[in-house]
Amino acid sequence: KPIEDAILAQFPEWKRVTVNINYVPALDSNNPQDAAMLQKALLVLATERPDLYIMDKNAFDWVGNQGMVRPLEAEVNGELKALVTPEMLLKGVDEEDGTEHVYAVDIMGSKLGEEIPVLKNEMYAGIREGTEKDANAKLFIQRYLEASK
């Protein structure tokens, strides 16, 4: 609820925000509990349909390979071009055609991120493939980038 309230304060034009937090353990972990947490995260990703993912690099390495986030080339070469640097772009390889794409953008440098009450070391934003609220997800990323330090 505190995270949802913080985001709603940043986007007063929105009526509702729902936040789900999933723990994705290190992919090379040998801990049996981590394997169970990874299965749980996969189940949540398969059944929930968020519009936007905010993740660390470890989660991106896993989610990006699951085909959950869509390429962002149009945005980073278009309306977001002046707001991003090459270092801010998180890329991955499309498993179907083997081409590299930008799938997420580093928003950790945003002052807005400081208002989100959660412990974080990295914040990469990616838009879910097939979301019905694509414009809101893009607005979130754009507003966070505009508030970069």
JSON list of N, CA, C and O in Angstrom, two decimals, residues 109-148:
[
{"chain": "A", "resi": 109, "resn": "GLY", "atom": "N", "xyz": [18.32, 6.43, -11.46]},
{"chain": "A", "resi": 109, "resn": "GLY", "atom": "CA", "xyz": [18.78, 7.80, -11.25]},
{"chain": "A", "resi": 109, "resn": "GLY", "atom": "C", "xyz": [17.66, 8.81, -11.10]},
{"chain": "A", "resi": 109, "resn": "GLY", "atom": "O", "xyz": [17.91, 10.00, -10.92]},
{"chain": "A", "resi": 110, "resn": "SER", "atom": "N", "xyz": [16.43, 8.36, -11.12]},
{"chain": "A", "resi": 110, "resn": "SER", "atom": "CA", "xyz": [15.31, 9.28, -11.01]},
{"chain": "A", "resi": 110, "resn": "SER", "atom": "C", "xyz": [15.04, 9.70, -9.57]},
{"chain": "A", "resi": 110, "resn": "SER", "atom": "O", "xyz": [15.05, 8.87, -8.65]},
{"chain": "A", "resi": 111, "resn": "LYS", "atom": "N", "xyz": [14.79, 10.97, -9.38]},
{"chain": "A", "resi": 111, "resn": "LYS", "atom": "CA", "xyz": [14.42, 11.46, -8.05]},
{"chain": "A", "resi": 111, "resn": "LYS", "atom": "C", "xyz": [13.11, 10.85, -7.60]},
{"chain": "A", "resi": 111, "resn": "LYS", "atom": "O", "xyz": [12.86, 10.69, -6.40]},
{"chain": "A", "resi": 112, "resn": "LEU", "atom": "N", "xyz": [12.23, 10.50, -8.54]},
{"chain": "A", "resi": 112, "resn": "LEU", "atom": "CA", "xyz": [10.96, 9.88, -8.18]},
{"chain": "A", "resi": 112, "resn": "LEU", "atom": "C", "xyz": [11.17, 8.52, -7.52]},
{"chain": "A", "resi": 112, "resn": "LEU", "atom": "O", "xyz": [10.40, 8.13, -6.65]},
{"chain": "A", "resi": 113, "resn": "GLY", "atom": "N", "xyz": [12.22, 7.81, -7.93]},
{"chain": "A", "resi": 113, "resn": "GLY", "atom": "CA", "xyz": [12.51, 6.52, -7.33]},
{"chain": "A", "resi": 113, "resn": "GLY", "atom": "C", "xyz": [12.83, 6.62, -5.85]},
{"chain": "A", "resi": 113, "resn": "GLY", "atom": "O", "xyz": [12.57, 5.68, -5.09]},
{"chain": "A", "resi": 114, "resn": "GLU", "atom": "N", "xyz": [13.36, 7.75, -5.43]},
{"chain": "A", "resi": 114, "resn": "GLU", "atom": "CA", "xyz": [13.67, 7.96, -4.02]},
{"chain": "A", "resi": 114, "resn": "GLU", "atom": "C", "xyz": [12.40, 7.99, -3.17]},
{"chain": "A", "resi": 114, "resn": "GLU", "atom": "O", "xyz": [12.45, 7.73, -1.98]},
{"chain": "A", "resi": 115, "resn": "GLU", "atom": "N", "xyz": [11.26, 8.28, -3.79]},
{"chain": "A", "resi": 115, "resn": "GLU", "atom": "CA", "xyz": [10.00, 8.37, -3.06]},
{"chain": "A", "resi": 115, "resn": "GLU", "atom": "C", "xyz": [9.30, 7.02, -2.92]},
{"chain": "A", "resi": 115, "resn": "GLU", "atom": "O", "xyz": [8.30, 6.91, -2.22]},
{"chain": "A", "resi": 116, "resn": "ILE", "atom": "N", "xyz": [9.82, 6.00, -3.58]},
{"chain": "A", "resi": 116, "resn": "ILE", "atom": "CA", "xyz": [9.23, 4.66, -3.50]},
{"chain": "A", "resi": 116, "resn": "ILE", "atom": "C", "xyz": [9.82, 3.95, -2.29]},
{"chain": "A", "resi": 116, "resn": "ILE", "atom": "O", "xyz": [11.03, 3.70, -2.23]},
{"chain": "A", "resi": 117, "resn": "PRO", "atom": "N", "xyz": [8.99, 3.62, -1.29]},
{"chain": "A", "resi": 117, "resn": "PRO", "atom": "CA", "xyz": [9.50, 3.06, -0.04]},
{"chain": "A", "resi": 117, "resn": "PRO", "atom": "C", "xyz": [9.82, 1.56, -0.13]},
{"chain": "A", "resi": 117, "resn": "PRO", "atom": "O", "xyz": [9.12, 0.71, 0.43]},
{"chain": "A", "resi": 118, "resn": "VAL", "atom": "N", "xyz": [10.89, 1.26, -0.85]},
{"chain": "A", "resi": 118, "resn": "VAL", "atom": "CA", "xyz": [11.35, -0.12, -0.93]},
{"chain": "A", "resi": 118, "resn": "VAL", "atom": "C", "xyz": [12.87, -0.08, -1.09]},
{"chain": "A", "resi": 118, "resn": "VAL", "atom": "O", "xyz": [13.41, 0.82, -1.74]},
{"chain": "A", "resi": 119, "resn": "LEU", "atom": "N", "xyz": [13.55, -1.05, -0.48]},
{"chain": "A", "resi": 119, "resn": "LEU", "atom": "CA", "xyz": [15.00, -1.14, -0.60]},
{"chain": "A", "resi": 119, "resn": "LEU", "atom": "C", "xyz": [15.35, -1.53, -2.03]},
{"chain": "A", "resi": 119, "resn": "LEU", "atom": "O", "xyz": [14.80, -2.49, -2.57]},
{"chain": "A", "resi": 120, "resn": "LYS", "atom": "N", "xyz": [16.24, -0.78, -2.66]},
{"chain": "A", "resi": 120, "resn": "LYS", "atom": "CA", "xyz": [16.59, -1.05, -4.05]},
{"chain": "A", "resi": 120, "resn": "LYS", "atom": "C", "xyz": [18.02, -0.63, -4.33]},
{"chain": "A", "resi": 120, "resn": "LYS", "atom": "O", "xyz": [18.50, 0.35, -3.80]},
{"chain": "A", "resi": 121, "resn": "ASN", "atom": "N", "xyz": [18.67, -1.41, -5.18]},
{"chain": "A", "resi": 121, "resn": "ASN", "atom": "CA", "xyz": [20.00, -1.08, -5.67]},
{"chain": "A", "resi": 121, "resn": "ASN", "atom": "C", "xyz": [19.98, -0.80, -7.15]},
{"chain": "A", "resi": 121, "resn": "ASN", "atom": "O", "xyz": [20.88, -0.15, -7.68]},
{"chain": "A", "resi": 122, "resn": "GLU", "atom": "N", "xyz": [18.98, -1.36, -7.82]},
{"chain": "A", "resi": 122, "resn": "GLU", "atom": "CA", "xyz": [18.83, -1.20, -9.27]},
{"chain": "A", "resi": 122, "resn": "GLU", "atom": "C", "xyz": [17.33, -1.10, -9.56]},
{"chain": "A", "resi": 122, "resn": "GLU", "atom": "O", "xyz": [16.53, -1.71, -8.86]},
{"chain": "A", "resi": 123, "resn": "MET", "atom": "N", "xyz": [17.01, -0.32, -10.59]},
{"chain": "A", "resi": 123, "resn": "MET", "atom": "CA", "xyz": [15.62, -0.21, -11.03]},
{"chain": "A", "resi": 123, "resn": "MET", "atom": "C", "xyz": [15.60, -0.10, -12.55]},
{"chain": "A", "resi": 123, "resn": "MET", "atom": "O", "xyz": [15.96, 0.94, -13.09]},
{"chain": "A", "resi": 124, "resn": "TYR", "atom": "N", "xyz": [15.23, -1.18, -13.19]},
{"chain": "A", "resi": 124, "resn": "TYR", "atom": "CA", "xyz": [15.06, -1.18, -14.64]},
{"chain": "A", "resi": 124, "resn": "TYR", "atom": "C", "xyz": [13.58, -1.33, -14.93]},
{"chain": "A", "resi": 124, "resn": "TYR", "atom": "O", "xyz": [12.92, -2.20, -14.35]},
{"chain": "A", "resi": 125, "resn": "ALA", "atom": "N", "xyz": [13.06, -0.50, -15.80]},
{"chain": "A", "resi": 125, "resn": "ALA", "atom": "CA", "xyz": [11.64, -0.56, -16.15]},
{"chain": "A", "resi": 125, "resn": "ALA", "atom": "C", "xyz": [11.47, -1.16, -17.54]},
{"chain": "A", "resi": 125, "resn": "ALA", "atom": "O", "xyz": [12.14, -0.74, -18.49]},
{"chain": "A", "resi": 126, "resn": "GLY", "atom": "N", "xyz": [10.59, -2.13, -17.64]},
{"chain": "A", "resi": 126, "resn": "GLY", "atom": "CA", "xyz": [10.26, -2.76, -18.91]},
{"chain": "A", "resi": 126, "resn": "GLY", "atom": "C", "xyz": [8.76, -2.89, -19.04]},
{"chain": "A", "resi": 126, "resn": "GLY", "atom": "O", "xyz": [8.05, -3.05, -18.04]},
{"chain": "A", "resi": 127, "resn": "ILE", "atom": "N", "xyz": [8.26, -2.84, -20.24]},
{"chain": "A", "resi": 127, "resn": "ILE", "atom": "CA", "xyz": [6.82, -2.89, -20.49]},
{"chain": "A", "resi": 127, "resn": "ILE", "atom": "C", "xyz": [6.43, -4.32, -20.88]},
{"chain": "A", "resi": 127, "resn": "ILE", "atom": "O", "xyz": [7.07, -4.93, -21.74]},
{"chain": "A", "resi": 128, "resn": "ARG", "atom": "N", "xyz": [5.38, -4.81, -20.28]},
{"chain": "A", "resi": 128, "resn": "ARG", "atom": "CA", "xyz": [4.92, -6.18, -20.57]},
{"chain": "A", "resi": 128, "resn": "ARG", "atom": "C", "xyz": [4.46, -6.30, -22.01]},
{"chain": "A", "resi": 128, "resn": "ARG", "atom": "O", "xyz": [3.78, -5.43, -22.53]},
{"chain": "A", "resi": 129, "resn": "GLU", "atom": "N", "xyz": [4.83, -7.37, -22.62]},
{"chain": "A", "resi": 129, "resn": "GLU", "atom": "CA", "xyz": [4.37, -7.69, -23.97]},
{"chain": "A", "resi": 129, "resn": "GLU", "atom": "C", "xyz": [2.85, -7.86, -23.94]},
{"chain": "A", "resi": 129, "resn": "GLU", "atom": "O", "xyz": [2.32, -8.59, -23.12]},
{"chain": "A", "resi": 130, "resn": "GLY", "atom": "N", "xyz": [2.15, -7.12, -24.81]},
{"chain": "A", "resi": 130, "resn": "GLY", "atom": "CA", "xyz": [0.70, -7.27, -24.93]},
{"chain": "A", "resi": 130, "resn": "GLY", "atom": "C", "xyz": [-0.13, -6.54, -23.89]},
{"chain": "A", "resi": 130, "resn": "GLY", "atom": "O", "xyz": [-1.34, -6.80, -23.79]},
{"chain": "A", "resi": 131, "resn": "THR", "atom": "N", "xyz": [0.45, -5.63, -23.12]},
{"chain": "A", "resi": 131, "resn": "THR", "atom": "CA", "xyz": [-0.33, -4.91, -22.13]},
{"chain": "A", "resi": 131, "resn": "THR", "atom": "C", "xyz": [-1.39, -4.03, -22.80]},
{"chain": "A", "resi": 131, "resn": "THR", "atom": "O", "xyz": [-1.19, -3.50, -23.88]},
{"chain": "A", "resi": 132, "resn": "GLU", "atom": "N", "xyz": [-2.52, -3.88, -22.13]},
{"chain": "A", "resi": 132, "resn": "GLU", "atom": "CA", "xyz": [-3.58, -3.00, -22.62]},
{"chain": "A", "resi": 132, "resn": "GLU", "atom": "C", "xyz": [-3.34, -1.55, -22.21]},
{"chain": "A", "resi": 132, "resn": "GLU", "atom": "O", "xyz": [-3.98, -0.64, -22.71]},
{"chain": "A", "resi": 133, "resn": "LYS", "atom": "N", "xyz": [-2.42, -1.33, -21.28]},
{"chain": "A", "resi": 133, "resn": "LYS", "atom": "CA", "xyz": [-2.15, 0.02, -20.79]},
{"chain": "A", "resi": 133, "resn": "LYS", "atom": "C", "xyz": [-0.73, 0.45, -21.17]},
{"chain": "A", "resi": 133, "resn": "LYS", "atom": "O", "xyz": [0.01, 0.99, -20.36]},
{"chain": "A", "resi": 134, "resn": "ASP", "atom": "N", "xyz": [-0.40, 0.22, -22.42]},
{"chain": "A", "resi": 134, "resn": "ASP", "atom": "CA", "xyz": [0.93, 0.55, -22.92]},
{"chain": "A", "resi": 134, "resn": "ASP", "atom": "C", "xyz": [1.26, 2.03, -22.73]},
{"chain": "A", "resi": 134, "resn": "ASP", "atom": "O", "xyz": [2.36, 2.39, -22.33]},
{"chain": "A", "resi": 135, "resn": "ALA", "atom": "N", "xyz": [0.29, 2.91, -22.98]},
{"chain": "A", "resi": 135, "resn": "ALA", "atom": "CA", "xyz": [0.52, 4.35, -22.86]},
{"chain": "A", "resi": 135, "resn": "ALA", "atom": "C", "xyz": [0.86, 4.73, -21.42]},
{"chain": "A", "resi": 135, "resn": "ALA", "atom": "O", "xyz": [1.74, 5.57, -21.19]},
{"chain": "A", "resi": 136, "resn": "ASN", "atom": "N", "xyz": [0.21, 4.12, -20.44]},
{"chain": "A", "resi": 136, "resn": "ASN", "atom": "CA", "xyz": [0.51, 4.41, -19.04]},
{"chain": "A", "resi": 136, "resn": "ASN", "atom": "C", "xyz": [1.90, 3.90, -18.66]},
{"chain": "A", "resi": 136, "resn": "ASN", "atom": "O", "xyz": [2.63, 4.56, -17.92]},
{"chain": "A", "resi": 137, "resn": "ALA", "atom": "N", "xyz": [2.27, 2.74, -19.17]},
{"chain": "A", "resi": 137, "resn": "ALA", "atom": "CA", "xyz": [3.60, 2.20, -18.88]},
{"chain": "A", "resi": 137, "resn": "ALA", "atom": "C", "xyz": [4.68, 3.11, -19.47]},
{"chain": "A", "resi": 137, "resn": "ALA", "atom": "O", "xyz": [5.69, 3.41, -18.81]},
{"chain": "A", "resi": 138, "resn": "LYS", "atom": "N", "xyz": [4.45, 3.59, -20.70]},
{"chain": "A", "resi": 138, "resn": "LYS", "atom": "CA", "xyz": [5.42, 4.52, -21.31]},
{"chain": "A", "resi": 138, "resn": "LYS", "atom": "C", "xyz": [5.47, 5.83, -20.54]},
{"chain": "A", "resi": 138, "resn": "LYS", "atom": "O", "xyz": [6.55, 6.40, -20.35]},
{"chain": "A", "resi": 139, "resn": "LEU", "atom": "N", "xyz": [4.32, 6.32, -20.08]},
{"chain": "A", "resi": 139, "resn": "LEU", "atom": "CA", "xyz": [4.28, 7.56, -19.30]},
{"chain": "A", "resi": 139, "resn": "LEU", "atom": "C", "xyz": [5.09, 7.40, -18.02]},
{"chain": "A", "resi": 139, "resn": "LEU", "atom": "O", "xyz": [5.83, 8.30, -17.63]},
{"chain": "A", "resi": 140, "resn": "PHE", "atom": "N", "xyz": [4.95, 6.25, -17.36]},
{"chain": "A", "resi": 140, "resn": "PHE", "atom": "CA", "xyz": [5.71, 6.00, -16.14]},
{"chain": "A", "resi": 140, "resn": "PHE", "atom": "C", "xyz": [7.20, 6.12, -16.41]},
{"chain": "A", "resi": 140, "resn": "PHE", "atom": "O", "xyz": [7.91, 6.84, -15.72]},
{"chain": "A", "resi": 141, "resn": "ILE", "atom": "N", "xyz": [7.68, 5.43, -17.43]},
{"chain": "A", "resi": 141, "resn": "ILE", "atom": "CA", "xyz": [9.10, 5.46, -17.76]},
{"chain": "A", "resi": 141, "resn": "ILE", "atom": "C", "xyz": [9.53, 6.87, -18.13]},
{"chain": "A", "resi": 141, "resn": "ILE", "atom": "O", "xyz": [10.55, 7.36, -17.64]},
{"chain": "A", "resi": 142, "resn": "GLN", "atom": "N", "xyz": [8.76, 7.54, -18.95]},
{"chain": "A", "resi": 142, "resn": "GLN", "atom": "CA", "xyz": [9.13, 8.89, -19.37]},
{"chain": "A", "resi": 142, "resn": "GLN", "atom": "C", "xyz": [9.20, 9.85, -18.18]},
{"chain": "A", "resi": 142, "resn": "GLN", "atom": "O", "xyz": [10.16, 10.61, -18.05]},
{"chain": "A", "resi": 143, "resn": "ARG", "atom": "N", "xyz": [8.21, 9.80, -17.31]},
{"chain": "A", "resi": 143, "resn": "ARG", "atom": "CA", "xyz": [8.20, 10.72, -16.17]},
{"chain": "A", "resi": 143, "resn": "ARG", "atom": "C", "xyz": [9.39, 10.44, -15.24]},
{"chain": "A", "resi": 143, "resn": "ARG", "atom": "O", "xyz": [10.00, 11.37, -14.71]},
{"chain": "A", "resi": 144, "resn": "TYR", "atom": "N", "xyz": [9.72, 9.17, -15.05]},
{"chain": "A", "resi": 144, "resn": "TYR", "atom": "CA", "xyz": [10.87, 8.84, -14.21]},
{"chain": "A", "resi": 144, "resn": "TYR", "atom": "C", "xyz": [12.17, 9.31, -14.86]},
{"chain": "A", "resi": 144, "resn": "TYR", "atom": "O", "xyz": [13.05, 9.84, -14.17]},
{"chain": "A", "resi": 145, "resn": "LEU", "atom": "N", "xyz": [12.28, 9.15, -16.14]},
{"chain": "A", "resi": 145, "resn": "LEU", "atom": "CA", "xyz": [13.49, 9.62, -16.84]},
{"chain": "A", "resi": 145, "resn": "LEU", "atom": "C", "xyz": [13.60, 11.13, -16.80]},
{"chain": "A", "resi": 145, "resn": "LEU", "atom": "O", "xyz": [14.69, 11.69, -16.66]},
{"chain": "A", "resi": 146, "resn": "GLU", "atom": "N", "xyz": [12.48, 11.82, -16.94]},
{"chain": "A", "resi": 146, "resn": "GLU", "atom": "CA", "xyz": [12.50, 13.29, -16.89]},
{"chain": "A", "resi": 146, "resn": "GLU", "atom": "C", "xyz": [12.94, 13.80, -15.52]},
{"chain": "A", "resi": 146, "resn": "GLU", "atom": "O", "xyz": [13.47, 14.90, -15.41]},
{"chain": "A", "resi": 147, "resn": "ALA", "atom": "N", "xyz": [12.70, 12.99, -14.48]},
{"chain": "A", "resi": 147, "resn": "ALA", "atom": "CA", "xyz": [13.08, 13.40, -13.13]},
{"chain": "A", "resi": 147, "resn": "ALA", "atom": "C", "xyz": [14.45, 12.87, -12.74]},
{"chain": "A", "resi": 147, "resn": "ALA", "atom": "O", "xyz": [14.78, 12.81, -11.56]},
{"chain": "A", "resi": 148, "resn": "SER", "atom": "N", "xyz": [15.25, 12.49, -13.72]},
{"chain": "A", "resi": 148, "resn": "SER", "atom": "CA", "xyz": [16.59, 11.97, -13.41]},
{"chain": "A", "resi": 148, "resn": "SER", "atom": "C", "xyz": [17.47, 13.08, -12.87]},
{"chain": "A", "resi": 148, "resn": "SER", "atom": "O", "xyz": [17.31, 14.25, -13.23]}
]
